[in-house]
Tab-separated table of C-alpha atoms and ligand atoms in Angstrom:
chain	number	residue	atom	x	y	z
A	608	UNK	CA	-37.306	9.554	-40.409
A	609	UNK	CA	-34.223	6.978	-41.237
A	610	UNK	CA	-31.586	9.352	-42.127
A	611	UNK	CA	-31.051	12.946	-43.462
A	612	UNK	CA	-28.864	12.905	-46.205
A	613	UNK	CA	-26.565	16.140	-46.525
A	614	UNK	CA	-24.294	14.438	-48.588
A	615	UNK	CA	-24.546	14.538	-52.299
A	616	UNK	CA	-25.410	11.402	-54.125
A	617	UNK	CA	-25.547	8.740	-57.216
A	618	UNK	CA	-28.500	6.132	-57.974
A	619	UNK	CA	-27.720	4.164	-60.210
A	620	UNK	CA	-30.256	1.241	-61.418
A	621	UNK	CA	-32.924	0.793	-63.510
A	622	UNK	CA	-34.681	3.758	-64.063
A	623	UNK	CA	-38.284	4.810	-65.497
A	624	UNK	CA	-40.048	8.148	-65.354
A	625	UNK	CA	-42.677	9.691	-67.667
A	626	UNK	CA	-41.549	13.098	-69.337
A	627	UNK	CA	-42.684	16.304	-69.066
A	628	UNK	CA	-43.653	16.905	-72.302
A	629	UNK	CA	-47.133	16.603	-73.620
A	630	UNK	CA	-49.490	13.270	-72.231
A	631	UNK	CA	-48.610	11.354	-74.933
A	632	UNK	CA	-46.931	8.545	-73.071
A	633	UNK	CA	-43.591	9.635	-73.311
A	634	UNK	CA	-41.206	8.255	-70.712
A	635	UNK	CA	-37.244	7.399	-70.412
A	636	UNK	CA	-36.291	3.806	-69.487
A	637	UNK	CA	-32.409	2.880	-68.564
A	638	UNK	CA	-31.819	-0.316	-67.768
A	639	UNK	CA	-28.545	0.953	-65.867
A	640	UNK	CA	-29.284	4.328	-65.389
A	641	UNK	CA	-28.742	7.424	-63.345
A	642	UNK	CA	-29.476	9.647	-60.956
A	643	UNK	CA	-27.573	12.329	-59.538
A	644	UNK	CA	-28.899	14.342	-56.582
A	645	UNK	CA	-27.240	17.361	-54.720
A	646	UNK	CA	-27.156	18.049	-51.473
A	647	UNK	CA	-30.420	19.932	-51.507
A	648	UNK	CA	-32.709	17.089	-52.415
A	649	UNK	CA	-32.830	18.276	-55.666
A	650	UNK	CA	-31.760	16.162	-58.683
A	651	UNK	CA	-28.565	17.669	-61.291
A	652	UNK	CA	-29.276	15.057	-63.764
A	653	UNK	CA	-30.824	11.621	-65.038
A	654	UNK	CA	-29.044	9.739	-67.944
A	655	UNK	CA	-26.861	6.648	-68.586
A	656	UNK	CA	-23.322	8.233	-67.405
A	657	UNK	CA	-22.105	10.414	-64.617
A	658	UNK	CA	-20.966	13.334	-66.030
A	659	UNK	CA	-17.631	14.290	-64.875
A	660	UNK	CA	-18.382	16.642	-62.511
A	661	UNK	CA	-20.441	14.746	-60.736
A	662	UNK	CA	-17.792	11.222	-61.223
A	663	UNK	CA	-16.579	11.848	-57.065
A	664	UNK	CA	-20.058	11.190	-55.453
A	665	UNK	CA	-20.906	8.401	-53.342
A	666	UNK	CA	-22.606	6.163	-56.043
A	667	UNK	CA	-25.168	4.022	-54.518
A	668	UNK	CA	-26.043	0.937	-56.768
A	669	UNK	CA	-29.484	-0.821	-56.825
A	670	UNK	CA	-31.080	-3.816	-57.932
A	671	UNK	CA	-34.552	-2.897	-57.768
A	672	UNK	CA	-36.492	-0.364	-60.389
A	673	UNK	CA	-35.842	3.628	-59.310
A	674	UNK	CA	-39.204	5.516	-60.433
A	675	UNK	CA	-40.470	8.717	-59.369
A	676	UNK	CA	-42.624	9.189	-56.026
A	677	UNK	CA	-46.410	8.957	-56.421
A	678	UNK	CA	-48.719	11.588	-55.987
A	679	UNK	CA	-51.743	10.623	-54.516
A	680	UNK	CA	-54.467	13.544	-55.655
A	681	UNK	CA	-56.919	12.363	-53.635
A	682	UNK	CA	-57.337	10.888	-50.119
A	683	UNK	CA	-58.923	11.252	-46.986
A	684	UNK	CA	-56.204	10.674	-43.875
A	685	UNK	CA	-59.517	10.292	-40.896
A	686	UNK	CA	-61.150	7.689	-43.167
A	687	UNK	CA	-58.016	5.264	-42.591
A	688	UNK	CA	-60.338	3.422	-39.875
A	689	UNK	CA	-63.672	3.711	-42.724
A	690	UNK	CA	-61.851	1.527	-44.943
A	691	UNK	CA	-63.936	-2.174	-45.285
A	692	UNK	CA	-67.341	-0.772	-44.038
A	693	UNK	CA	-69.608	-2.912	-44.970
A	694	UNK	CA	-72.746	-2.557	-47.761
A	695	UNK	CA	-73.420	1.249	-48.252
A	696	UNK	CA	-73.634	3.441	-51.336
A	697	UNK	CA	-72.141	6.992	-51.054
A	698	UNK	CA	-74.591	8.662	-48.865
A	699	UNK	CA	-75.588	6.526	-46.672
A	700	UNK	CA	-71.881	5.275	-46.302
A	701	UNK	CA	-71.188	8.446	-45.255
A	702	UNK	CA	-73.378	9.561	-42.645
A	703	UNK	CA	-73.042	5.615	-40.837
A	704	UNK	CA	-69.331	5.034	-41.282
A	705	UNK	CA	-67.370	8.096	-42.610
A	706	UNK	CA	-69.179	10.877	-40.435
A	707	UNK	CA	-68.921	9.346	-37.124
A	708	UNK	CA	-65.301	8.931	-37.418
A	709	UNK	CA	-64.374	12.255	-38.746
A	710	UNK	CA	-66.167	13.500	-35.145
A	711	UNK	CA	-63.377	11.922	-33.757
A	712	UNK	CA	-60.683	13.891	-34.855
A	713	UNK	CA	-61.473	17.039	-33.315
A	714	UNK	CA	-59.604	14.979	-30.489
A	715	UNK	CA	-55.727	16.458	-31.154
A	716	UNK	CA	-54.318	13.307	-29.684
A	717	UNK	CA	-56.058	11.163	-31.271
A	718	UNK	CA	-55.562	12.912	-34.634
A	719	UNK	CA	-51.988	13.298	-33.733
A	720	UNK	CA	-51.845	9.334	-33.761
A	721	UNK	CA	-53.826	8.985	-36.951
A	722	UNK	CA	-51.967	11.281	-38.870
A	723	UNK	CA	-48.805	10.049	-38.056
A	724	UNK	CA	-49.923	6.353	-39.115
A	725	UNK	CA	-51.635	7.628	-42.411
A	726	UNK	CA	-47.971	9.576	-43.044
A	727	UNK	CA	-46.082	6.303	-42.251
A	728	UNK	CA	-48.247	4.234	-44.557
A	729	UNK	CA	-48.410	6.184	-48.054
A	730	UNK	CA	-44.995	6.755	-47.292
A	731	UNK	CA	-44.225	3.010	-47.464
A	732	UNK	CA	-46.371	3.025	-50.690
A	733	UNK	CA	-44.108	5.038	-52.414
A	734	UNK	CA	-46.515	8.460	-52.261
A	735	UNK	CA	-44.056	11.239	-51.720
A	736	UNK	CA	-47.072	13.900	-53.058
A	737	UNK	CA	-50.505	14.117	-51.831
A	738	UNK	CA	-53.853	15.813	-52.051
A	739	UNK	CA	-55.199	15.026	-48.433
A	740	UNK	CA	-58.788	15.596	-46.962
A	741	UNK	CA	-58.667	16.940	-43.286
A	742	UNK	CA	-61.586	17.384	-41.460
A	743	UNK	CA	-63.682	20.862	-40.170
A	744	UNK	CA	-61.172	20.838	-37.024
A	745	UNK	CA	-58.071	22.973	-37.452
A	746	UNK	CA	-56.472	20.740	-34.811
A	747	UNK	CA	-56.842	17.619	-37.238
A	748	UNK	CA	-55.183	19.279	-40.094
A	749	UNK	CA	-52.804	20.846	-37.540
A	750	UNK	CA	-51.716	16.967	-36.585
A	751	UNK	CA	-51.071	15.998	-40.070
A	752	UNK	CA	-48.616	19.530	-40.603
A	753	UNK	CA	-47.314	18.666	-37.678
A	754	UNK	CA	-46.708	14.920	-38.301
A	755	UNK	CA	-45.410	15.728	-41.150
A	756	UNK	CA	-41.666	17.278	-39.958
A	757	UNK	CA	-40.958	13.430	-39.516
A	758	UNK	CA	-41.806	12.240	-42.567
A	759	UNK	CA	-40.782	15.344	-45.308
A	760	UNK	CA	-43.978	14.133	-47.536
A	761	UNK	CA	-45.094	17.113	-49.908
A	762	UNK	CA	-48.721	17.617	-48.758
A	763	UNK	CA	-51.815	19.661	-50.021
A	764	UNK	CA	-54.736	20.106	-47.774
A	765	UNK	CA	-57.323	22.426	-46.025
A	766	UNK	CA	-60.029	22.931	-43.567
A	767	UNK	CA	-62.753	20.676	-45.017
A	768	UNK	CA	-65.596	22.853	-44.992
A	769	UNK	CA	-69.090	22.322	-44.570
A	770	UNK	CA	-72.195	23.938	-42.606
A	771	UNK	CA	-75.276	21.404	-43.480
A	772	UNK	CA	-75.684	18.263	-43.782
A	773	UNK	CA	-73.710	16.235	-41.272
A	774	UNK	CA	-73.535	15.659	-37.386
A	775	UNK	CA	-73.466	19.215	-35.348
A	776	UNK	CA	-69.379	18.391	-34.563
A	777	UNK	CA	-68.354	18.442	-38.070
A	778	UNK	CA	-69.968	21.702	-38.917
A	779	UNK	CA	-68.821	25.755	-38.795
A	780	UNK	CA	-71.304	28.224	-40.245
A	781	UNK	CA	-69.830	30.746	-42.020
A	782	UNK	CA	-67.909	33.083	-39.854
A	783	UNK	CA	-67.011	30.413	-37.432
A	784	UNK	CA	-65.402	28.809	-40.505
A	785	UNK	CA	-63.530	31.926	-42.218
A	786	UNK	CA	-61.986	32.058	-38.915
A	787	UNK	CA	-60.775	28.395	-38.714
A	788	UNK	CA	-59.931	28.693	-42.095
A	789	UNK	CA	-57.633	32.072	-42.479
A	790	UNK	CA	-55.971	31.112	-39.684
A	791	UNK	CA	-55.031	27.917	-41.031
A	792	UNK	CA	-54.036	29.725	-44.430
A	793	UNK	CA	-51.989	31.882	-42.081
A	794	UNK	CA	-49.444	29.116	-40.324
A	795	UNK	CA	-49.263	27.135	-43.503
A	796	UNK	CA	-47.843	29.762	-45.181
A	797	UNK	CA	-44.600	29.076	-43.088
A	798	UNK	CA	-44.692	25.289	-43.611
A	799	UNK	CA	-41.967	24.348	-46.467
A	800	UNK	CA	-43.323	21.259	-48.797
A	801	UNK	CA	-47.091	22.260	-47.979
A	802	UNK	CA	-49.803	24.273	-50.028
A	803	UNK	CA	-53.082	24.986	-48.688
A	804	UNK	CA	-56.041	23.917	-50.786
A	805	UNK	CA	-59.640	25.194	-50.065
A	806	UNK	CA	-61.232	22.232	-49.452
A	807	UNK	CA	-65.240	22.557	-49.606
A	808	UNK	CA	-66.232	18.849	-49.121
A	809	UNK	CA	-69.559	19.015	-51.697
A	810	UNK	CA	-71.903	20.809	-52.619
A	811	UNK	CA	-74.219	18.569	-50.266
A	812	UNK	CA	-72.489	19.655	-47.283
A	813	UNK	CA	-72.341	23.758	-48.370
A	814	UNK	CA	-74.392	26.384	-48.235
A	815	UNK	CA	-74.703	28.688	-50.873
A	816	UNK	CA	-72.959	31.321	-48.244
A	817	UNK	CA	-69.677	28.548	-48.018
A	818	UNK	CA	-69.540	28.359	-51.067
A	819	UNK	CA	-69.606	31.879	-52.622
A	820	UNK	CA	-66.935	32.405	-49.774
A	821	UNK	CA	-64.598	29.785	-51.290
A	822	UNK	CA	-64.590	31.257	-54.544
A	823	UNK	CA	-64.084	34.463	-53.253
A	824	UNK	CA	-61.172	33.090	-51.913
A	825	UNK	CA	-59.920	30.926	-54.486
A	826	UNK	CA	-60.009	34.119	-56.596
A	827	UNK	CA	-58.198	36.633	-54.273
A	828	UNK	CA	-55.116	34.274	-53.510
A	829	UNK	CA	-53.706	32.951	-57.025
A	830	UNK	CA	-51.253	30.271	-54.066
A	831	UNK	CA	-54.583	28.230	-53.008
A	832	UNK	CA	-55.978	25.237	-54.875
A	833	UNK	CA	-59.224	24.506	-54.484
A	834	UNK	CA	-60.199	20.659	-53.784
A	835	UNK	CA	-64.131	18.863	-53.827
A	836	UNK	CA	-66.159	16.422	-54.857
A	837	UNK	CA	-68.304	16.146	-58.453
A	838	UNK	CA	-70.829	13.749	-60.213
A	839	UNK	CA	-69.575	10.392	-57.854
A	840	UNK	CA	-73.384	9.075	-57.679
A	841	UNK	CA	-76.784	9.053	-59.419
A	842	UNK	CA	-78.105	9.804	-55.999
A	843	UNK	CA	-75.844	12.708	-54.679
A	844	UNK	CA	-76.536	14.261	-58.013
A	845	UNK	CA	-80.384	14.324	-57.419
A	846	UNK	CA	-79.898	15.629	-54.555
A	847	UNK	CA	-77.723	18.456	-55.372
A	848	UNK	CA	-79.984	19.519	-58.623
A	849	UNK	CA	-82.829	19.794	-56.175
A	850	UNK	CA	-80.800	21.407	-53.416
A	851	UNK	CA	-79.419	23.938	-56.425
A	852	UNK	CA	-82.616	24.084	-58.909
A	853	UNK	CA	-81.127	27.475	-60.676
A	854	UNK	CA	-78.134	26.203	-62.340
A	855	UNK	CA	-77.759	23.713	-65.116
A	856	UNK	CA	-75.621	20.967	-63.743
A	857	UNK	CA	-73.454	19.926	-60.947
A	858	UNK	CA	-70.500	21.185	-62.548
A	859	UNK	CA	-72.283	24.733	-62.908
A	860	UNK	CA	-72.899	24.700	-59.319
A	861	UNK	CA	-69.081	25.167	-58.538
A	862	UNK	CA	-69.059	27.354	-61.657
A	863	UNK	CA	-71.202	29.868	-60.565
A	864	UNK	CA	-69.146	30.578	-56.787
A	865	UNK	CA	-66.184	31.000	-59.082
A	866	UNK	CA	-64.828	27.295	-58.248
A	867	UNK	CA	-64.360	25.984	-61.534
A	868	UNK	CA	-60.685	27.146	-62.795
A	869	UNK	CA	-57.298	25.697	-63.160
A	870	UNK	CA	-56.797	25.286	-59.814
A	871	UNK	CA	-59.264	23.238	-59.452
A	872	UNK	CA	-58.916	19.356	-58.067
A	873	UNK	CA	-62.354	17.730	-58.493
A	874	UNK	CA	-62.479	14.085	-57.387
A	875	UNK	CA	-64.629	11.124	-59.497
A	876	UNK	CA	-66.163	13.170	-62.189
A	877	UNK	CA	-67.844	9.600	-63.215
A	878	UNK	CA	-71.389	10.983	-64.468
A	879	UNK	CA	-70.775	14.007	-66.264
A	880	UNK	CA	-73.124	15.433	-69.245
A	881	UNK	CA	-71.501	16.143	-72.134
A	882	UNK	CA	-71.396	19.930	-71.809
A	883	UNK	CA	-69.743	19.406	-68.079
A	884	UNK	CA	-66.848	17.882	-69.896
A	885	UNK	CA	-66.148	21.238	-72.322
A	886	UNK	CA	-66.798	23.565	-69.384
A	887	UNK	CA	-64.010	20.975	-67.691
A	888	UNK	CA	-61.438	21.487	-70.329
A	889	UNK	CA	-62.257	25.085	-70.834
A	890	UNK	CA	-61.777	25.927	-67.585
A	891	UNK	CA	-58.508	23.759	-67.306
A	892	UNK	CA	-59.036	21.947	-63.907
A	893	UNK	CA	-58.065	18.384	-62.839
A	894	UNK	CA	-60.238	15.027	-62.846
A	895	UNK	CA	-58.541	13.044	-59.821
A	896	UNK	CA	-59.868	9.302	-60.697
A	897	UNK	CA	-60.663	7.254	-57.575
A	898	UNK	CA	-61.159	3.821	-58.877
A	899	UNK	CA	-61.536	2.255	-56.013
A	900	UNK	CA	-63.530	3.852	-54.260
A	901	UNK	CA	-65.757	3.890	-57.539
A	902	UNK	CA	-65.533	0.348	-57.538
A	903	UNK	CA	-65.825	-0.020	-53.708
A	904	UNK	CA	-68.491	1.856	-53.165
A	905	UNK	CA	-70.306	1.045	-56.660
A	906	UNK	CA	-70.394	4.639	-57.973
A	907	UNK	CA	-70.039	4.026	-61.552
A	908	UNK	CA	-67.479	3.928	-63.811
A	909	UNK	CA	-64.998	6.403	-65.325
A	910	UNK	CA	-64.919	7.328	-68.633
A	911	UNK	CA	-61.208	7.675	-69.190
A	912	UNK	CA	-62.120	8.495	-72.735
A	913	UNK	CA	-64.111	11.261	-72.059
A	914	UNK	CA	-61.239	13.185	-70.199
A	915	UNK	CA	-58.267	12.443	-72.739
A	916	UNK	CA	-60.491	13.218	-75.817
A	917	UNK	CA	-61.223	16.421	-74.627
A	918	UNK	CA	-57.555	16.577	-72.995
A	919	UNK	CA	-58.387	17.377	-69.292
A	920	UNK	CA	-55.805	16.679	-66.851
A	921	UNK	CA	-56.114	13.262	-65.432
A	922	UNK	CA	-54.545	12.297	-61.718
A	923	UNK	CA	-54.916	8.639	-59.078
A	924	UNK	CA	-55.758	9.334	-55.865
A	925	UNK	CA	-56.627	6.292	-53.317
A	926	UNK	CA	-59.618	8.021	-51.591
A	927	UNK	CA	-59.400	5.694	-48.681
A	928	UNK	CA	-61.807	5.083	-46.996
A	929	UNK	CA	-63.938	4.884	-49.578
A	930	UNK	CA	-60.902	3.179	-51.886
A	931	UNK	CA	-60.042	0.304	-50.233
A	932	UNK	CA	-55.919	0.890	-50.710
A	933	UNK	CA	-52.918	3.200	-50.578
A	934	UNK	CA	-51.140	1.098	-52.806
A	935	UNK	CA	-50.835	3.653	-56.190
A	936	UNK	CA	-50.088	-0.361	-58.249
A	937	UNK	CA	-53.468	-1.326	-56.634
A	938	UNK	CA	-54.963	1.844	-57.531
A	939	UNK	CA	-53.717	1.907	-61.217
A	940	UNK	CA	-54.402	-1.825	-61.865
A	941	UNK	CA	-58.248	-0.707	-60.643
A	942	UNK	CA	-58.074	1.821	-62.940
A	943	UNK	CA	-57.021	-0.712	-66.027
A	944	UNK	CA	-60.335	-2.518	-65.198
A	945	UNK	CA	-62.689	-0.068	-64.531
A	946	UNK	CA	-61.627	1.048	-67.987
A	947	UNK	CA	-62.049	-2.468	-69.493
A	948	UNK	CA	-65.470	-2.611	-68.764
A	949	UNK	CA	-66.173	0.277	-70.183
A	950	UNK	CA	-64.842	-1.448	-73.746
A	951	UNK	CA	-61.691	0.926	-73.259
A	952	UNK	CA	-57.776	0.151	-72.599
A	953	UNK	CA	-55.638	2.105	-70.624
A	954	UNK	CA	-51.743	1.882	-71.570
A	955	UNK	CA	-49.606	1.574	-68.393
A	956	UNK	CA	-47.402	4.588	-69.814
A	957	UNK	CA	-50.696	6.514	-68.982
A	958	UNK	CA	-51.581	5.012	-65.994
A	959	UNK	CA	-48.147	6.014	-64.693
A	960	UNK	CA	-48.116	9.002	-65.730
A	961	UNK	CA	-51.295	10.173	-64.387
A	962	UNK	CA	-50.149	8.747	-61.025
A	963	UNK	CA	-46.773	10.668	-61.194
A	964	UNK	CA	-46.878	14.018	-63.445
A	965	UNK	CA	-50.678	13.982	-63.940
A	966	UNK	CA	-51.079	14.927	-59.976
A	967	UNK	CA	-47.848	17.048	-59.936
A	968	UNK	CA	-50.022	18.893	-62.525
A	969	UNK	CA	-53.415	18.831	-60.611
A	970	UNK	CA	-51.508	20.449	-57.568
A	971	UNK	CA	-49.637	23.251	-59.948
A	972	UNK	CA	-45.975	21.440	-59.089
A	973	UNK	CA	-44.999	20.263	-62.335
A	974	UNK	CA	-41.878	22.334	-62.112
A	975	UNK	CA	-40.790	21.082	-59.118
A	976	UNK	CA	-42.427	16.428	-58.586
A	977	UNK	CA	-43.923	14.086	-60.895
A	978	UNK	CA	-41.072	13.455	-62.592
A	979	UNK	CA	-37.031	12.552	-62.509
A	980	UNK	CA	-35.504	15.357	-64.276
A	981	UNK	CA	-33.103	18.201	-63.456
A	982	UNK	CA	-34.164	20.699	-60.995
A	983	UNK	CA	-36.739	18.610	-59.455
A	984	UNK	CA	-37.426	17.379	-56.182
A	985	UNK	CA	-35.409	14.306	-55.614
A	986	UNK	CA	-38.833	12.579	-54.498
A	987	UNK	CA	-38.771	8.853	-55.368
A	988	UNK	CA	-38.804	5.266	-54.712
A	989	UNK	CA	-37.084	1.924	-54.999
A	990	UNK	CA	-39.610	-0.949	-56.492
A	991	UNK	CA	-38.819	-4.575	-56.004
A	992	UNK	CA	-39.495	-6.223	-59.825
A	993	UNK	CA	-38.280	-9.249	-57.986
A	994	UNK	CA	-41.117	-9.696	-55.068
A	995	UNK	CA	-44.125	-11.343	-56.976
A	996	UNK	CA	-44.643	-14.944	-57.050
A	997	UNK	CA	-42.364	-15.996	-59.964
A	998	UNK	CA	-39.334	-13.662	-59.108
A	999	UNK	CA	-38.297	-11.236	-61.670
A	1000	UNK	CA	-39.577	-13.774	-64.465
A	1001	UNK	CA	-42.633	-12.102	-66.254
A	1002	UNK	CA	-40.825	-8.373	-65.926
A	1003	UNK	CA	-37.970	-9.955	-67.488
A	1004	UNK	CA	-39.909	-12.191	-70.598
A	1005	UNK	CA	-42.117	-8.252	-71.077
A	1006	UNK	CA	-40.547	-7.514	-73.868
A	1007	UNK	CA	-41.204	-3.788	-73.923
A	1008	UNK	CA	-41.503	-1.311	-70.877
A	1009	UNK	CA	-45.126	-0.977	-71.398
A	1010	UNK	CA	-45.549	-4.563	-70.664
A	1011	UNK	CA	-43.069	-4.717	-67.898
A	1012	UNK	CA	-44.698	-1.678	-65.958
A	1013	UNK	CA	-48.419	-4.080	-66.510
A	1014	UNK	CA	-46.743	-6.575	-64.963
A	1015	UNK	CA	-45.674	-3.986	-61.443
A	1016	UNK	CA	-49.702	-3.664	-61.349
A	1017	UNK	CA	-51.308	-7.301	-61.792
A	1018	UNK	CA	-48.530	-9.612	-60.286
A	1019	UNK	CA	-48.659	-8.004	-57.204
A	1020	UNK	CA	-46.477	-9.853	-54.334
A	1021	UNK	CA	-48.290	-11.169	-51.436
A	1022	UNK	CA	-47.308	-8.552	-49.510
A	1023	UNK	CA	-49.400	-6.203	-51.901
A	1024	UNK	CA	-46.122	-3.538	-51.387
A	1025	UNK	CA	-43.289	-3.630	-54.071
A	1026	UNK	CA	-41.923	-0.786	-52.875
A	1027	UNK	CA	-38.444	-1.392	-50.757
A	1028	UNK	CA	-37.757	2.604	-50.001
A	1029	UNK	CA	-38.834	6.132	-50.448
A	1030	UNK	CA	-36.922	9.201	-50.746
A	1031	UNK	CA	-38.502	12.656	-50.536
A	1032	UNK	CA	-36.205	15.728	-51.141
A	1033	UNK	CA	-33.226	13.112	-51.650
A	1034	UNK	CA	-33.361	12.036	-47.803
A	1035	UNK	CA	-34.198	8.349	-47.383
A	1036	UNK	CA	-37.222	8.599	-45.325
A	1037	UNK	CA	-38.441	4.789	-45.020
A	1038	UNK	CA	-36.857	1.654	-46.623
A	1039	UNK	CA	-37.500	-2.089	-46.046
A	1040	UNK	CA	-34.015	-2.960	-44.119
A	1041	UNK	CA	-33.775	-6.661	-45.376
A	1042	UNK	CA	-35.009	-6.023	-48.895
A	1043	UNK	CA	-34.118	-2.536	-50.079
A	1044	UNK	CA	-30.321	-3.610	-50.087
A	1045	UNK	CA	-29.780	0.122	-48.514
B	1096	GUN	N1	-68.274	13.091	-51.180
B	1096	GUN	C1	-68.294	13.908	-50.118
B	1096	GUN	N2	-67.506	13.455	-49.130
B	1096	GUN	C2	-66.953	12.321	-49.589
B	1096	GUN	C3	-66.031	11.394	-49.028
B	1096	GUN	O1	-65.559	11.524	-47.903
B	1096	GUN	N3	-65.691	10.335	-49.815
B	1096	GUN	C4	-66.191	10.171	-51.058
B	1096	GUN	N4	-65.815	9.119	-51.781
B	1096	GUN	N5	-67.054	11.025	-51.599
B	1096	GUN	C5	-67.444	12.087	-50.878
B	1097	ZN	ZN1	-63.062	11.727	-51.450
């Protein structure tokens, strides 16, 4: 943590955030705008000119581009060390690379360690939001609550549950699981800036038993999300119509344990039929789009128009390790392409905005991230339009806001990090001393 700020405040720079109203790619640009934020963390207002009752804050002025914290949807915090493993599709990738490691963190010092890194990393991404896969040991997701008090991110996660399918150390059957699981429910009820998902990793790795329990569950607490995984591979799908052979298609497998609502996050969603994609809708859960990881692991490719046609919440998430970055510019330029070669183009506005308010809308906080408007969290972050190889040159010659938010995710610096500081809850939490100008 660099500082806790009590005091009342001022940004003032230039400023972009999508709006809250409707997906239709409407944002607010200032090119000296600002921000005022109370001494609560939350914001009071966003405009051009202090309003007078605000005119005797501290007014701190910045160079670089003030836009709202990312929310990372979807990420796994053990598979930091997974990232870069060589040659595997999906399955296979897991049970050599991802499984082994996740063993691991039923090890509270080392998960301590890890989780603290992972924090300290999407932090200096800009992330101030995220959707986060533990593991089946309450003392891994323990380390990343606990973590957490010295970084202030606003977190979603769970037990991730399975009972089949993976080595003996990563599995509960059922009642050993309810246990692990209510009691986890239990002390994150307590934890301010945290919401407990029900995290049931796949179908793959649940019984029947797991999963009717999750719904159950989902059902009889209207706080708890519910996270998984859906239609990432040709192969996982064979193998969960023959592991399921009574319903109709992956989708309907969630469906029929009562895991298919709007509280739903379901990550990838690449290789859906076309009745999975009205169920979708209908039921008014989230797509979390995982680029690279899609790319990474070559499990297909999105179709972005299939979701906004039938106007299904879209979100970003990393999911590292299979996605090869934190970086939410990284992630949204992969995004851009994956969508190119499927013949379609993807306006930055959107890309943005399903990074920002499309994942404050996945995790039901739309009222209170996503955005820069009044009553909000003041979760955000300072971008440096200055750091790429030609300076501020092509941001400046963009000649509308579209083009100069492009430019933040395909002239990436060197570095591969624009981002000189994050703020969560208006408290200054990490900042690049030399470059941030803070
Ligand atoms: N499906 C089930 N588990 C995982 C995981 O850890 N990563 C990815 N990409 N897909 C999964
Ligand atoms: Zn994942």
């Amino acid at each position: 943590m660099v500082s806790e700020q009590k005091e009342p405040f001022v940004i003032r720079g230039k400023l972009f955030t999508s709006l809250d109203d409707g997906e239709n790619n409407e944002y607010l640009y200032d090119d000296n705008g600002v921000m005022v934020v109370n001494n609560e963390g939350r914001i009071l207002f966003v405009g051009s000119t202090v309003p007078d009752e605000y005119s005797h804050y501290k007014v701190v002025n910045t160079q670089h581009l003030i836009i709202p914290g990312f929310v990372d949807a979807h990420v796994h915090y053990p598979q930091l060390p997974v990232i870069a493993s060589y040659g595997a599709s999906l399955l296979e990738w897991l049970d050599k690379y991802t499984f082994p490691e996740e063993v691991r963190y039923g090890d509270r010092s080392y998960a301590v360690a890890r989780a603290a890194k992972f924090l300290a990393l999407i932090l200096e991404k800009g992330v101030t939001s995220a959707a986060v896969f533990s593991t089946i040991h309450d003392v891994a997701l323990e380390a990343l609550q606990v973590s957490n008090r010295d970084f202030g991110l606003n977190l979603v996660s769970g037990i991730t549950g399975m009972d089949r399918g993976a080595p003996d150390q990563l599995l509960a059957d059922l009642p050993a699981f309810k246990e692990i699981n209510q009691k986890a429910i239990e002390r994150s009820r307590d934890i301010e800036r945290f919401s407990y998902a029900i995290t049931p990793r796949f179908a793959l790795s649940c019984s029947e038993k797991m999963l009717d329990y999750c719904g159950q569950l989902l059902e009889s607490d209207q706080s708890l999300l519910m996270q998984t995984h859906i239609n990432e591979t040709e192969d996982e799908i064979l193998a969960t119509a023959a592991l399921f052979p009574k319903v109709s298609d992956y989708l309907d497998v969630y469906a029929s344990f009562g895991l298919l609502g709007n509280r739903s996050l379901f990550a990838h969603g690449i290789h859906n039929t076309k009745l999975e994609y009205e169920k979708w809708a209908a039921a008014g859960a989230s797509v979390i789009h995982c680029p690279t990881s899609n790319t990474f692991l070559g499990s297909g490719l999105f179709d972005a128009n299939g979701y906004i046609s039938k106007e299904i919440n879209v979100s970003l998430g990393s999911d590292v390790g299979g996605g090869f970055s934190l970086n939410p510019f990284v992630t949204m330029a992969e995004a851009y392409k994956v969508a190119k070669l499927r013949g379609q183009v993807l306006c930055p506005l959107r890309l943005m905005y399903w990074h920002t308010l499309g994942g404050a809308k996945a995790i039901h906080q739309e009222e209170s991230v996503g955005s820069l408007a009044p009553g909000k969290y003041a979760d955000f972050c300072l971008v440096d339009i200055t750091s790429d190889d030609v300076g501020s040159e092509i941001w400046e010659r963009a000649a509308t806001v579209q083009d100069k938010l492009f430019s933040l995710m395909f002239a990436m610096p060197d570095s591969k990090n624009r981002i000189v500081a994050t703020f969560t809850a208006g408290i200054l939490r990490w900042h690049d001393k030399i470059q941030s100008g803070l």
